[in-house]
Amino acid sequence: MAQAERIAADAVVIGSGAGGGPAAAALAEAGLEVVVLEAGARVASSDFVPDEALSRARLGRISVCTDGLQSFYAGSCVGGSTVVNDALCWRPPAEVLEAWRREHALGAAADALPAYAERIWRDVHAEPTDDAHRNRNAEALRRGAARLGWANESMPRNVRGCANLGRCNFGCPTGAKQSSLVAWVPRAERAGARVLADVRALHLRVEAGRARGVLATRLDPRTREPVAPLQVDAPLVLVAAGALESGPLLRRSGIDDARAGRGFQAHSSAYVTARFPEPIHAYFGPTMAHAVSEFSDVNGHAGPGYMLENTAVHPMQTAAVLPGFGAPHARAMAALPHLAHAVVVLRDRTRGSVVSGEDPASPRIDYALEAPDLERMRHAFANAARLYLASGAVEVWLPLEGYGPVRSERDLARLPEAPLDRSRLSLLYAVHLFGGANMDGRRAQGVCDPEGACWNVAGLFVADASSLPGNTGVNPQITVMAHALRVAEAALARRRG
Amino acid sequence: VSARDGALHARSARDLEGLDRRGFLRLIAVAAAAGALPLACSRAPLGVAAPPGLRFLSARAWAVLNAAAARITGPPGAALIAAGRVDPALHADAFLAGAPSLAAPLAQALLALEFAIWPLVGKLRPFTGLAPEAQDAVLSELAESRIETKRRIFMGVRSVALMGFYASPEARALVRYPMGAADPAATIADAMVPAADERAYHGASREEP
């Protein structure tokens, strides 16, 4: 390999998404010379295109777990997953913070996080979704829940002047969505941070128990192949590469082999699709805006632990979700303008692990939803179908191969009594990913201490969802941003001594 | 069917009868390690020319995926694919750039679909050489199989075939998807709840109709 290009800085931040963006901005605004390494490309808002295939390939990465039965999608571009998410904003639930206190000795973190969340709420302009942004897709979900008497609510979003384009998942072309690309990265750059896109961190440099920087490689923007080594020398390293990459990076750097990569958790998700007599046109308007919280186990609810949220209908994803093949599948797809989607956002109890694969860009994910979670998923499918039937849907498709459309409550009797078989789910995926470098107040139990600092390495912090001790039960971007800001401020305080 | 394909096919026939999941995976691994699969399976079937520039799919995998897509997407899809107006496998190859970890298992699944023998449904030839009805029977058998590995093959090929197909503008037009269309069939206004229909929306818990 050629002689490595070397850069020196006060701090290096790995990742530019919900964790890396706020962390980099906080460090740079405190006067530090900051370098941000982002493995994905930098794509300007004006270059985002209304193309499902191109956007997904250019802005994100799909990984599959080792048994091939669940996929995991994460943003891979400057701004990370915030570029392709649905802009949904939830504060960290009190029940989750209580579990941090009780199970992970994280009382100080739990006490401090809400104030950081309020700062983030203002900074990313989280606002209620008003009537001007209410589409028929969200209304279909709301109406069904209301008719059944189920708790439901519109979800705040971090947008400024949303034009209802329906392109949240393809990158917002107007910059209305206050993603990290729009809200945090420019702030960091205005304060002097250097953001290097197409650079993958390979190894953390540690000497005598202190962080010294990062060994990385520049990637060919087209092929994503490594093309030139890069070394960043910095006494402060913040890892925020996302839950699929932060734990593996620590582990392959020899930091806490016993725990790094373990404790990985998700909100496993699957779609339920409904066909209505009238057109829904669920490709336009906010991609997500309304939630049924009746079955949640946070924010004062005592349900089994899942949310139902409306989500956009685009052809590629819809085709993969609808079960079956051939003429029946084509007929269902032909009804696309009349379709509505609800996504089940399950608060998994399952834990797994994520470690480096042969290729650092392709982690090895061991994650197999356990029977109680699959039983709750079955419960969620049935309730989503009931909701849509109450809302006026003609038929509802569950994402189960070999299971015909549901047209009445009687059809739900065909649902197997046993927990679902994952290999019969047409699409099981997750985008909310947590753990792998978890904080814990007890040194023997966590990779990081309650401030996100690695117990074993001075000057090394983990500032993304991977250092959260578990899932949040709600869309997590506000929690992750708040956590990252808190970790960055802790790093600054320790630097000042 | 070439002689090389035929030899591999015969071997597959013996090995795949009554196969369990572990045995199936072992067979694929052994064949790949022996070099048999890459040699025999990378070429496109006779008379079929793969497009240049494929990054992740071999010519054979491209052909198998398009053959499967023609059945999976239903009659409108089959017509577009047969006319050469949509190339789902080419779109899938581009899509795999964002999902490189899918490339190897997909290749294995396509090889299995092409070369495995399932006598009970009359699959005695490569998938690409079967009549459409026979291809449908093979896909149904995979979808409904008691063997989890077979179902995984079906699910993997099905998902990629569908996503590759609906990545094309022609397929999107088929389902009247307006986003990015030159002459969209619907506008943003069509998707929004009219002001006249607006009721209390925020905090709409437990509202009766």
XYZ file of C-alpha atoms in Angstrom:
706
model
C 0.000 0.000 0.000
C 1.205 3.493 -0.775
C 2.474 5.862 1.926
C -0.543 7.071 3.856
C -1.681 10.645 3.470
C -1.610 12.176 6.976
C -3.857 14.781 8.522
C -3.578 16.174 12.033
C -6.503 17.563 13.996
C -7.711 18.113 17.533
C -10.543 15.661 17.028
C -11.744 13.187 14.456
C -15.405 12.215 14.175
C -16.252 9.019 12.301
C -19.656 9.400 10.701
C -21.809 12.408 9.831
C -25.348 11.263 10.603
C -27.599 11.692 13.637
C -24.623 11.026 15.904
C -21.651 12.419 14.023
C -23.339 15.597 12.791
C -24.255 17.124 16.164
C -21.026 15.862 17.734
C -18.886 17.454 15.033
C -20.789 20.727 15.257
C -20.402 20.845 19.046
C -16.669 20.165 18.917
C -16.006 22.619 16.097
C -18.078 25.360 17.701
C -16.027 24.882 20.862
C -12.971 25.842 18.840
C -11.471 22.445 18.102
C -9.960 21.608 14.756
C -12.252 18.794 13.637
C -12.040 16.278 10.812
C -15.154 14.249 9.943
C -14.755 10.971 8.058
C -17.804 9.751 6.145
C -17.743 6.480 4.223
C -20.589 7.541 1.951
C -20.635 10.123 -0.776
C -21.550 13.758 -0.434
C -24.677 14.458 -2.437
C -26.093 17.962 -2.462
C -29.806 18.389 -1.810
C -30.207 19.775 -5.313
C -28.824 16.517 -6.725
C -31.358 14.228 -5.054
C -33.586 12.574 -7.633
C -37.114 11.114 -7.467
C -35.869 7.639 -8.285
C -36.359 4.886 -5.738
C -33.702 2.588 -7.184
C -31.011 5.167 -7.739
C -31.586 6.850 -4.392
C -31.411 3.668 -2.377
C -28.215 2.553 -4.107
C -26.553 5.959 -3.877
C -27.579 7.097 -0.390
C -27.823 3.938 1.682
C -26.681 0.403 2.201
C -28.641 -2.770 2.777
C -27.096 -5.474 4.919
C -28.583 -8.860 5.668
C -28.169 -10.959 8.769
C -26.260 -14.201 8.529
C -29.312 -16.386 8.053
C -30.580 -14.084 5.316
C -33.998 -13.588 6.873
C -33.826 -9.943 7.895
C -32.348 -6.909 6.196
C -31.032 -3.732 7.760
C -30.980 -0.428 5.964
C -28.797 2.505 6.948
C -27.916 5.744 5.248
C -24.474 5.869 3.711
C -23.815 9.420 2.644
C -22.924 12.717 4.247
C -25.782 13.162 6.707
C -26.173 9.399 7.176
C -29.590 7.916 7.831
C -31.079 11.346 8.519
C -30.904 11.958 4.754
C -33.156 8.983 4.004
C -35.336 8.859 7.109
C -38.887 10.117 7.466
C -38.065 13.135 9.636
C -40.048 11.798 12.590
C -39.339 13.279 15.990
C -40.017 11.666 19.354
C -38.512 12.650 22.644
C -36.722 9.886 24.591
C -39.538 8.071 26.424
C -39.516 8.194 30.212
C -39.906 4.419 30.421
C -36.771 3.929 28.365
C -34.776 6.316 30.526
C -36.059 4.556 33.613
C -34.774 1.263 32.224
C -31.392 2.908 31.671
C -31.327 3.843 35.356
C -32.591 0.525 36.625
C -30.789 -1.927 34.382
C -27.634 -0.129 33.309
C -26.700 2.180 36.178
C -27.135 5.153 33.837
C -28.968 7.496 36.159
C -26.917 10.569 35.273
C -27.367 9.979 31.555
C -31.088 9.432 31.962
C -31.413 12.598 34.030
C -29.447 14.727 31.587
C -30.805 13.516 28.259
C -34.221 15.239 28.238
C -32.644 18.701 28.386
C -30.392 17.836 25.455
C -33.428 16.540 23.582
C -35.155 19.895 24.041
C -32.137 21.700 22.598
C -32.117 19.329 19.648
C -35.861 19.738 19.208
C -35.357 23.445 18.662
C -32.178 23.136 16.618
C -33.654 20.748 14.051
C -36.974 22.570 14.025
C -39.170 19.685 15.105
C -42.741 20.816 14.634
C -46.215 19.285 14.665
C -47.467 17.901 11.380
C -50.250 20.310 10.541
C -53.306 19.922 8.342
C -51.468 21.237 5.295
C -49.279 18.146 5.501
C -51.957 15.545 6.071
C -52.198 13.086 3.210
C -54.782 10.401 2.555
C -52.292 7.737 3.567
C -51.951 9.131 7.088
C -55.677 9.780 7.217
C -56.455 6.145 6.360
C -54.492 5.045 9.395
C -55.945 7.748 11.656
C -59.517 7.000 10.620
C -59.201 3.284 11.326
C -57.646 3.868 14.725
C -60.287 6.424 15.640
C -63.118 4.100 14.661
C -61.651 1.354 16.804
C -61.030 3.721 19.695
C -57.282 3.149 19.598
C -54.851 5.795 20.793
C -53.256 7.558 17.848
C -51.391 10.766 17.191
C -49.776 12.782 14.485
C -46.003 12.722 14.628
C -43.857 15.847 14.730
C -41.260 16.161 11.969
C -38.065 18.159 11.658
C -38.904 20.147 8.552
C -38.981 23.769 7.459
C -41.423 24.417 4.652
C -42.128 20.837 3.577
C -43.551 20.833 0.048
C -45.260 17.427 0.370
C -43.077 15.938 -2.374
C -43.029 12.479 -0.786
C -39.295 12.181 -1.303
C -38.063 11.997 2.299
C -36.518 8.574 1.696
C -34.797 9.654 -1.516
C -33.209 12.762 -0.007
C -35.235 15.952 0.365
C -34.442 18.018 -2.744
C -35.603 21.321 -1.254
C -33.629 21.040 1.969
C -36.857 21.255 3.945
C -35.991 18.217 6.011
C -33.533 19.259 8.685
C -31.289 16.260 8.204
C -27.738 16.253 9.458
C -26.713 17.220 5.920
C -28.791 20.392 6.269
C -28.764 21.140 9.997
C -25.494 19.875 11.465
C -22.840 19.402 8.812
C -23.046 23.030 7.600
C -22.866 24.206 11.213
C -19.752 22.137 11.760
C -18.212 23.413 8.537
C -18.998 27.025 9.345
C -17.053 26.474 12.561
C -14.119 25.129 10.582
C -14.659 21.371 10.509
C -13.391 19.472 7.465
C -15.818 16.834 6.210
C -14.129 14.144 4.127
C -16.614 12.055 2.158
C -15.793 8.711 0.579
C -13.421 7.839 3.430
C -13.890 4.633 5.395
C -12.383 4.276 8.867
C -10.613 0.939 9.094
C -8.852 0.967 12.436
C -8.654 3.097 15.545
C -5.107 3.975 16.604
C -4.516 3.445 20.296
C -1.198 3.766 22.102
C -0.611 3.235 25.796
C -4.323 3.232 26.494
C -4.948 6.557 24.711
C -6.650 7.245 21.396
C -4.241 8.625 18.804
C -6.353 8.778 15.673
C -7.716 6.693 12.841
C -6.366 4.644 9.966
C -8.710 4.996 7.026
C -8.926 4.598 3.304
C -10.239 6.849 0.610
C -12.817 5.099 -1.552
C -13.333 5.303 -5.267
C -16.604 7.257 -5.499
C -17.883 5.014 -8.271
C -16.794 1.514 -7.297
C -16.544 2.110 -3.520
C -13.235 0.233 -3.627
C -10.332 1.440 -1.413
C -7.923 3.583 -3.409
C -5.573 5.374 -1.008
C -4.697 5.096 2.684
C -5.314 8.017 4.990
C -4.120 8.522 8.557
C -5.727 11.068 10.846
C -3.742 11.932 13.966
C -5.949 13.250 16.746
C -5.999 12.864 20.530
C -9.784 12.838 20.579
C -11.773 10.294 18.574
C -15.571 10.179 18.431
C -17.018 7.102 16.769
C -20.445 7.671 15.234
C -20.532 5.300 12.290
C -23.920 3.845 13.179
C -24.845 0.637 14.959
C -23.835 -1.521 12.007
C -20.308 -0.135 11.920
C -19.267 1.412 15.240
C -19.177 -1.824 17.247
C -17.322 -3.705 14.508
C -14.799 -0.851 14.187
C -14.058 -0.990 17.907
C -13.781 -4.733 17.844
C -11.426 -4.976 14.902
C -9.318 -2.276 16.566
C -8.871 -4.589 19.539
C -10.983 -2.465 21.880
C -13.043 -4.555 24.254
C -13.224 -7.835 22.348
C -15.499 -9.230 25.018
C -18.291 -6.700 24.581
C -17.876 -4.642 21.403
C -20.439 -5.717 18.846
C -22.660 -7.420 21.380
C -26.053 -6.262 22.578
C -27.104 -5.212 19.091
C -30.832 -4.539 18.929
C -33.388 -3.182 16.482
C -36.933 -2.145 15.952
C -37.860 -4.949 13.587
C -40.331 -3.801 10.977
C -42.692 -5.170 8.373
C -45.346 -3.650 6.166
C -49.057 -4.284 6.031
C -50.711 -3.092 2.817
C -54.321 -2.076 2.337
C -56.307 -1.425 -0.840
C -59.010 1.224 -0.667
C -61.844 1.830 -3.119
C -60.722 5.419 -3.567
C -57.257 6.544 -4.658
C -54.830 7.217 -1.811
C -51.770 8.311 -3.837
C -49.553 7.403 -0.911
C -46.391 8.350 -2.784
C -47.004 12.073 -2.193
C -47.117 14.028 1.038
C -45.056 13.345 4.151
C -43.748 9.799 3.878
C -44.786 9.182 7.478
C -46.916 11.357 9.711
C -49.340 9.402 11.884
C -48.915 6.702 14.499
C -51.124 4.302 16.392
C -49.643 4.214 19.864
C -52.325 1.989 21.427
C -49.979 -1.023 21.489
C -46.833 0.817 22.497
C -45.166 0.173 25.831
C -43.732 3.672 26.213
C -45.059 7.201 26.644
C -47.633 6.061 29.151
C -48.924 3.099 27.178
C -48.851 -0.432 28.513
C -49.300 -2.416 25.320
C -47.285 -5.324 23.987
C -44.656 -2.990 22.543
C -45.154 -1.917 18.960
C -46.310 1.075 16.977
C -48.217 1.145 13.704
C -47.179 4.075 11.514
C -48.347 5.049 8.058
C -45.604 4.989 5.457
C -45.227 5.841 1.789
C -46.037 3.543 -1.094
C -43.321 3.341 -3.743
C -43.212 0.583 -6.352
C -39.996 -1.290 -5.556
C -40.641 -1.618 -1.872
C -44.333 -2.324 -2.344
C -43.573 -5.065 -4.846
C -41.217 -6.727 -2.402
C -43.703 -6.458 0.450
C -46.781 -7.827 -1.298
C -46.718 -11.619 -1.055
C -47.007 -14.026 -3.952
C -46.000 -13.779 -7.575
C -47.384 -13.879 -11.097
C -50.796 -12.584 -12.110
C -52.170 -12.080 -8.568
C -49.136 -10.028 -7.637
C -49.422 -7.981 -10.827
C -53.095 -7.285 -10.069
C -52.229 -6.085 -6.588
C -49.507 -3.843 -7.968
C -51.864 -2.432 -10.570
C -53.850 -0.999 -7.678
C -50.830 1.018 -6.505
C -52.643 4.394 -6.468
C -55.219 2.861 -4.099
C -52.735 1.326 -1.665
C -51.817 2.449 1.831
C -49.006 1.095 3.972
C -48.628 0.735 7.704
C -45.289 -0.251 9.089
C -45.036 -2.238 12.291
C -42.296 -0.776 14.467
C -41.651 -3.501 16.994
C -39.731 -2.821 20.169
C -37.655 -5.980 19.981
C -36.642 -7.878 23.071
C -34.213 -9.918 20.983
C -30.507 -9.120 21.175
C -27.866 -10.055 18.638
C -24.379 -9.126 17.607
C -22.648 -7.257 14.823
C -18.978 -7.747 14.016
C -16.706 -7.089 11.063
C -17.038 -9.299 8.060
C -14.179 -9.956 5.647
C -15.052 -6.639 4.082
C -15.249 -3.838 6.669
C -18.169 -2.424 4.703
C -20.201 -5.615 5.132
C -20.687 -6.428 8.798
C -21.602 -9.871 10.007
C -24.964 -9.512 11.726
C -26.332 -12.285 13.893
C -29.903 -11.386 14.675
C -32.786 -13.816 14.779
C -36.054 -12.535 16.176
C -37.051 -14.772 19.049
C -40.440 -16.393 19.474
C -41.956 -13.767 21.810
C -41.064 -11.022 19.340
C -42.489 -13.024 16.442
C -45.658 -13.534 18.426
C -45.944 -9.775 18.972
C -45.337 -9.234 15.259
C -48.251 -11.580 14.509
C -50.381 -9.584 16.939
C -49.381 -6.408 15.119
C -50.262 -7.818 11.697
C -53.717 -8.785 12.870
C -54.356 -5.387 14.415
C -53.076 -3.528 11.364
C -55.513 -5.530 9.248
C -58.368 -4.768 11.653
C -57.481 -1.094 11.562
C -57.519 -0.883 7.782
C -60.771 -2.831 7.496
C -62.315 -0.410 9.989
C -60.952 2.429 7.897
C -62.758 1.172 4.822
C -60.152 -0.926 3.037
C -61.406 -3.497 0.560
C -58.620 -5.921 1.317
C -55.423 -6.084 3.329
C -52.254 -7.977 2.567
C -50.080 -9.207 5.379
C -46.421 -9.708 4.465
C -46.759 -13.460 4.743
C -46.027 -15.777 1.858
C -48.911 -18.141 1.204
C -51.414 -16.027 3.119
C -54.157 -14.577 0.974
C -55.660 -11.130 1.336
C -57.730 -10.338 4.416
C -61.229 -9.122 3.585
C -62.922 -9.631 6.931
C -62.207 -10.528 10.528
C -62.991 -14.123 9.581
C -59.909 -14.230 7.354
C -57.707 -13.421 10.322
C -58.656 -16.756 11.829
C -56.329 -18.265 9.236
C -53.337 -16.624 10.902
C -51.227 -19.355 12.474
C -51.533 -19.588 16.216
C -47.830 -20.206 16.556
C -45.298 -17.400 16.342
C -44.575 -16.366 12.770
C -42.007 -18.239 10.726
C -39.447 -15.660 9.613
C -38.753 -17.518 6.391
C -42.342 -16.907 5.307
C -42.215 -13.134 5.777
C -42.033 -11.336 2.450
C -39.928 -8.565 3.943
C -38.591 -8.290 7.477
C -36.249 -5.397 7.958
C -35.060 -2.760 10.398
C -33.826 0.795 10.089
C -33.697 1.703 13.790
C -30.521 0.027 15.019
C -28.950 0.213 18.463
C -26.135 -1.127 20.578
C -22.857 -2.848 19.952
C -20.867 -0.392 22.062
C -23.285 0.139 24.888
C -22.943 2.482 27.826
C -23.218 1.022 31.285
C -22.417 2.524 34.650
C -20.766 -0.742 35.649
C -17.396 -1.128 33.995
C -17.736 -4.889 33.640
C -20.994 -4.527 31.719
C -20.394 -1.804 29.151
C -18.048 -0.783 26.364
C -18.624 2.852 27.322
C -19.146 4.669 30.578
C -22.252 6.798 31.200
C -20.761 9.686 29.209
C -20.053 7.579 26.128
C -16.316 7.328 26.836
C -14.755 3.941 26.246
C -13.932 2.416 29.577
C -10.670 1.018 28.217
C -9.279 3.860 26.083
C -8.785 7.491 27.090
C -9.893 9.996 24.462
C -12.187 7.546 22.668
C -15.948 8.178 22.723
C -18.906 6.544 21.014
C -21.514 9.130 20.036
C -24.255 7.341 18.148
C -27.023 4.777 18.632
C -24.469 2.040 19.162
C -23.674 3.344 22.653
C -27.337 3.440 23.670
C -28.078 0.479 25.923
C -31.074 -0.646 23.914
C -33.918 0.359 21.666
C -36.198 3.299 22.345
C -39.663 2.110 21.346
C -40.070 5.201 19.147
C -38.272 6.604 16.105
C -34.897 7.407 17.605
C -33.288 10.302 15.741
C -33.940 12.920 18.445
C -32.643 10.571 21.143
C -29.525 9.806 19.106
C -28.828 13.476 18.376
C -29.332 14.410 22.020
C -27.062 11.600 23.138
C -24.361 12.614 20.639
C -24.471 16.209 21.799
C -24.141 15.122 25.391
C -21.211 12.828 24.587
C -19.450 15.607 22.662
C -19.856 18.018 25.558
C -18.532 15.374 27.949
C -15.519 14.907 25.681
C -14.894 18.646 25.688
C -15.175 18.802 29.472
C -12.672 15.987 29.926
C -10.301 17.623 27.435
C -10.378 20.800 29.473
C -9.466 18.603 32.406
C -28.124 -27.301 -22.478
C -24.355 -27.542 -22.945
C -22.476 -30.722 -22.087
C -20.926 -29.017 -19.107
C -24.275 -27.796 -17.901
C -25.675 -31.276 -18.412
C -22.961 -32.898 -16.329
C -23.473 -30.465 -13.516
C -27.154 -30.925 -13.849
C -26.932 -34.679 -13.494
C -24.860 -34.287 -10.399
C -27.332 -31.808 -9.020
C -30.113 -34.253 -9.708
C -28.506 -36.926 -7.578
C -27.491 -34.613 -4.796
C -30.550 -32.473 -4.502
C -33.190 -35.162 -4.187
C -34.646 -35.067 -0.710
C -32.092 -32.531 0.335
C -32.234 -30.875 3.705
C -31.073 -27.331 4.319
C -27.640 -28.209 5.640
C -26.999 -30.636 2.811
C -28.101 -28.144 0.231
C -25.768 -25.461 1.500
C -22.931 -27.961 1.704
C -23.474 -28.968 -1.906
C -23.350 -25.377 -3.080
C -20.220 -24.744 -1.044
C -18.470 -27.883 -2.247
C -19.327 -27.234 -5.853
C -18.127 -23.673 -5.601
C -14.921 -24.732 -3.886
C -14.274 -27.295 -6.595
C -14.526 -24.592 -9.175
C -17.394 -26.324 -10.889
C -19.937 -23.623 -10.421
C -17.982 -20.600 -11.590
C -16.849 -22.381 -14.750
C -20.093 -23.940 -15.716
C -22.409 -21.339 -14.406
C -21.006 -17.980 -15.290
C -21.841 -18.226 -18.966
C -25.183 -17.182 -20.290
C -27.368 -19.940 -21.722
C -26.840 -20.554 -25.422
C -28.455 -17.965 -27.606
C -28.692 -15.374 -24.855
C -26.406 -12.342 -24.685
C -25.972 -10.528 -21.403
C -25.484 -6.769 -21.538
C -21.944 -5.487 -21.004
C -20.943 -3.865 -17.754
C -22.570 -6.188 -15.220
C -20.773 -5.646 -11.903
C -22.290 -8.207 -9.580
C -24.183 -10.731 -11.694
C -22.612 -13.249 -14.047
C -24.105 -13.611 -17.496
C -25.831 -16.784 -16.349
C -27.193 -15.173 -13.198
C -28.468 -12.283 -15.304
C -30.318 -14.694 -17.596
C -31.798 -16.724 -14.748
C -32.955 -13.624 -12.914
C -34.652 -12.222 -15.988
C -36.322 -15.556 -16.696
C -37.594 -15.689 -13.132
C -38.672 -12.050 -13.227
C -40.778 -12.704 -16.307
C -42.827 -15.208 -14.320
C -42.771 -13.424 -10.967
C -43.974 -10.069 -12.264
C -46.979 -11.572 -14.029
C -48.250 -11.201 -17.598
C -47.634 -7.452 -17.989
C -44.079 -7.869 -16.742
C -43.437 -10.893 -18.907
C -44.496 -8.936 -21.974
C -42.210 -6.020 -21.184
C -39.276 -8.310 -20.457
C -39.840 -10.423 -23.575
C -39.962 -7.274 -25.675
C -36.652 -6.169 -24.221
C -38.208 -3.012 -22.835
C -37.354 -3.846 -19.231
C -34.237 -5.629 -18.020
C -34.878 -6.391 -14.325
C -31.553 -8.146 -13.875
C -29.638 -5.166 -15.182
C -31.471 -2.913 -12.731
C -30.838 -5.438 -9.968
C -27.131 -5.414 -10.769
C -27.097 -1.642 -10.289
C -29.179 -1.945 -7.131
C -26.647 -4.387 -5.659
C -24.131 -1.538 -5.483
C -26.017 -0.444 -2.386
C -26.326 -3.975 -1.064
C -23.064 -5.743 -1.898
C -23.540 -8.299 0.855
C -26.557 -9.611 -1.046
C -24.566 -10.405 -4.164
C -23.064 -13.730 -3.081
C -26.224 -15.283 -1.601
C -28.221 -14.086 -4.589
C -25.742 -15.705 -6.953
C -26.057 -18.963 -5.030
C -29.824 -18.796 -5.094
C -29.871 -18.168 -8.843
C -27.512 -21.056 -9.463
C -29.682 -23.336 -7.416
C -32.786 -22.197 -9.254
C -31.116 -22.769 -12.592
C -29.460 -26.112 -12.027
C -31.270 -27.919 -9.252
C -33.484 -30.821 -10.204
C -36.968 -31.134 -8.761
C -38.462 -34.194 -10.474
C -41.770 -33.903 -8.653
C -42.538 -30.720 -10.535
C -40.850 -31.861 -13.716
C -37.778 -29.688 -13.394
C -35.226 -31.787 -15.235
C -33.577 -28.986 -17.171
C -32.098 -25.586 -16.334
C -34.733 -23.096 -15.312
C -33.971 -20.905 -18.315
C -34.765 -23.849 -20.611
C -38.192 -24.594 -19.165
C -41.544 -23.606 -20.609
C -43.266 -20.749 -18.729
C -45.800 -23.055 -17.097
C -43.009 -25.311 -15.863
C -41.151 -22.302 -14.520
C -44.282 -21.297 -12.617
C -44.512 -24.775 -11.156
C -40.909 -24.604 -10.006
C -41.439 -21.240 -8.359
C -44.596 -22.447 -6.637
C -42.814 -25.512 -5.366
C -40.046 -23.355 -3.944
C -42.500 -20.938 -2.344
C -44.484 -23.678 -0.664
C -41.677 -26.059 0.155
C -41.310 -27.464 3.635
C -37.559 -27.010 3.234
C -36.598 -23.618 4.565
C -33.651 -23.272 2.201
C -35.922 -23.653 -0.788
C -38.235 -20.982 0.566
C -35.254 -18.723 1.107
C -34.200 -19.202 -2.507
C -37.671 -18.255 -3.623
C -37.892 -15.230 -1.346
C -34.476 -13.946 -2.335
C -35.004 -14.320 -6.067
C -38.553 -12.995 -5.820
C -37.551 -9.835 -3.979
C -34.661 -8.962 -6.255
C -36.632 -9.760 -9.402
C -39.516 -7.541 -8.318
C -37.301 -4.705 -7.185
C -35.276 -4.923 -10.396
C -38.436 -4.850 -12.477
C -40.072 -1.933 -10.684
C -36.836 0.035 -10.818
C -37.560 0.684 -14.487
C -39.650 3.631 -15.688
C -41.679 1.329 -17.953
C -42.732 -0.844 -15.020
C -43.575 2.191 -12.904
C -45.776 3.473 -15.701
C -47.565 0.133 -15.658
C -48.763 0.823 -12.120
C -49.414 4.537 -12.766
C -46.669 5.694 -10.424
C -46.382 9.407 -11.041
C -43.122 10.285 -9.338
C -40.530 11.136 -11.951
C -42.969 10.442 -14.787
C -42.991 12.751 -17.786
C -46.773 12.834 -17.811
C -47.816 12.050 -14.225
C -51.215 10.509 -13.635
C -51.610 12.218 -10.256
C -50.415 15.327 -8.491
C -49.499 16.156 -4.927
C -52.887 17.788 -4.441
C -54.572 14.468 -5.253
C -52.789 12.873 -2.312
C -53.656 15.445 0.322
C -56.753 15.551 2.488
C -58.927 18.420 1.212
C -59.421 21.244 3.657
C -63.181 20.598 3.657
C -62.572 17.138 5.096
C -60.359 18.329 7.879
C -61.399 17.443 11.354
C -59.512 17.690 14.590
C -56.272 16.018 13.666
C -53.753 16.673 16.351
C -53.997 14.478 19.381
C -56.843 12.645 17.694
C -56.914 9.859 20.228
C -60.021 7.761 20.625
C -62.116 9.880 18.310
C -65.375 8.277 17.307
C -66.384 8.428 13.639
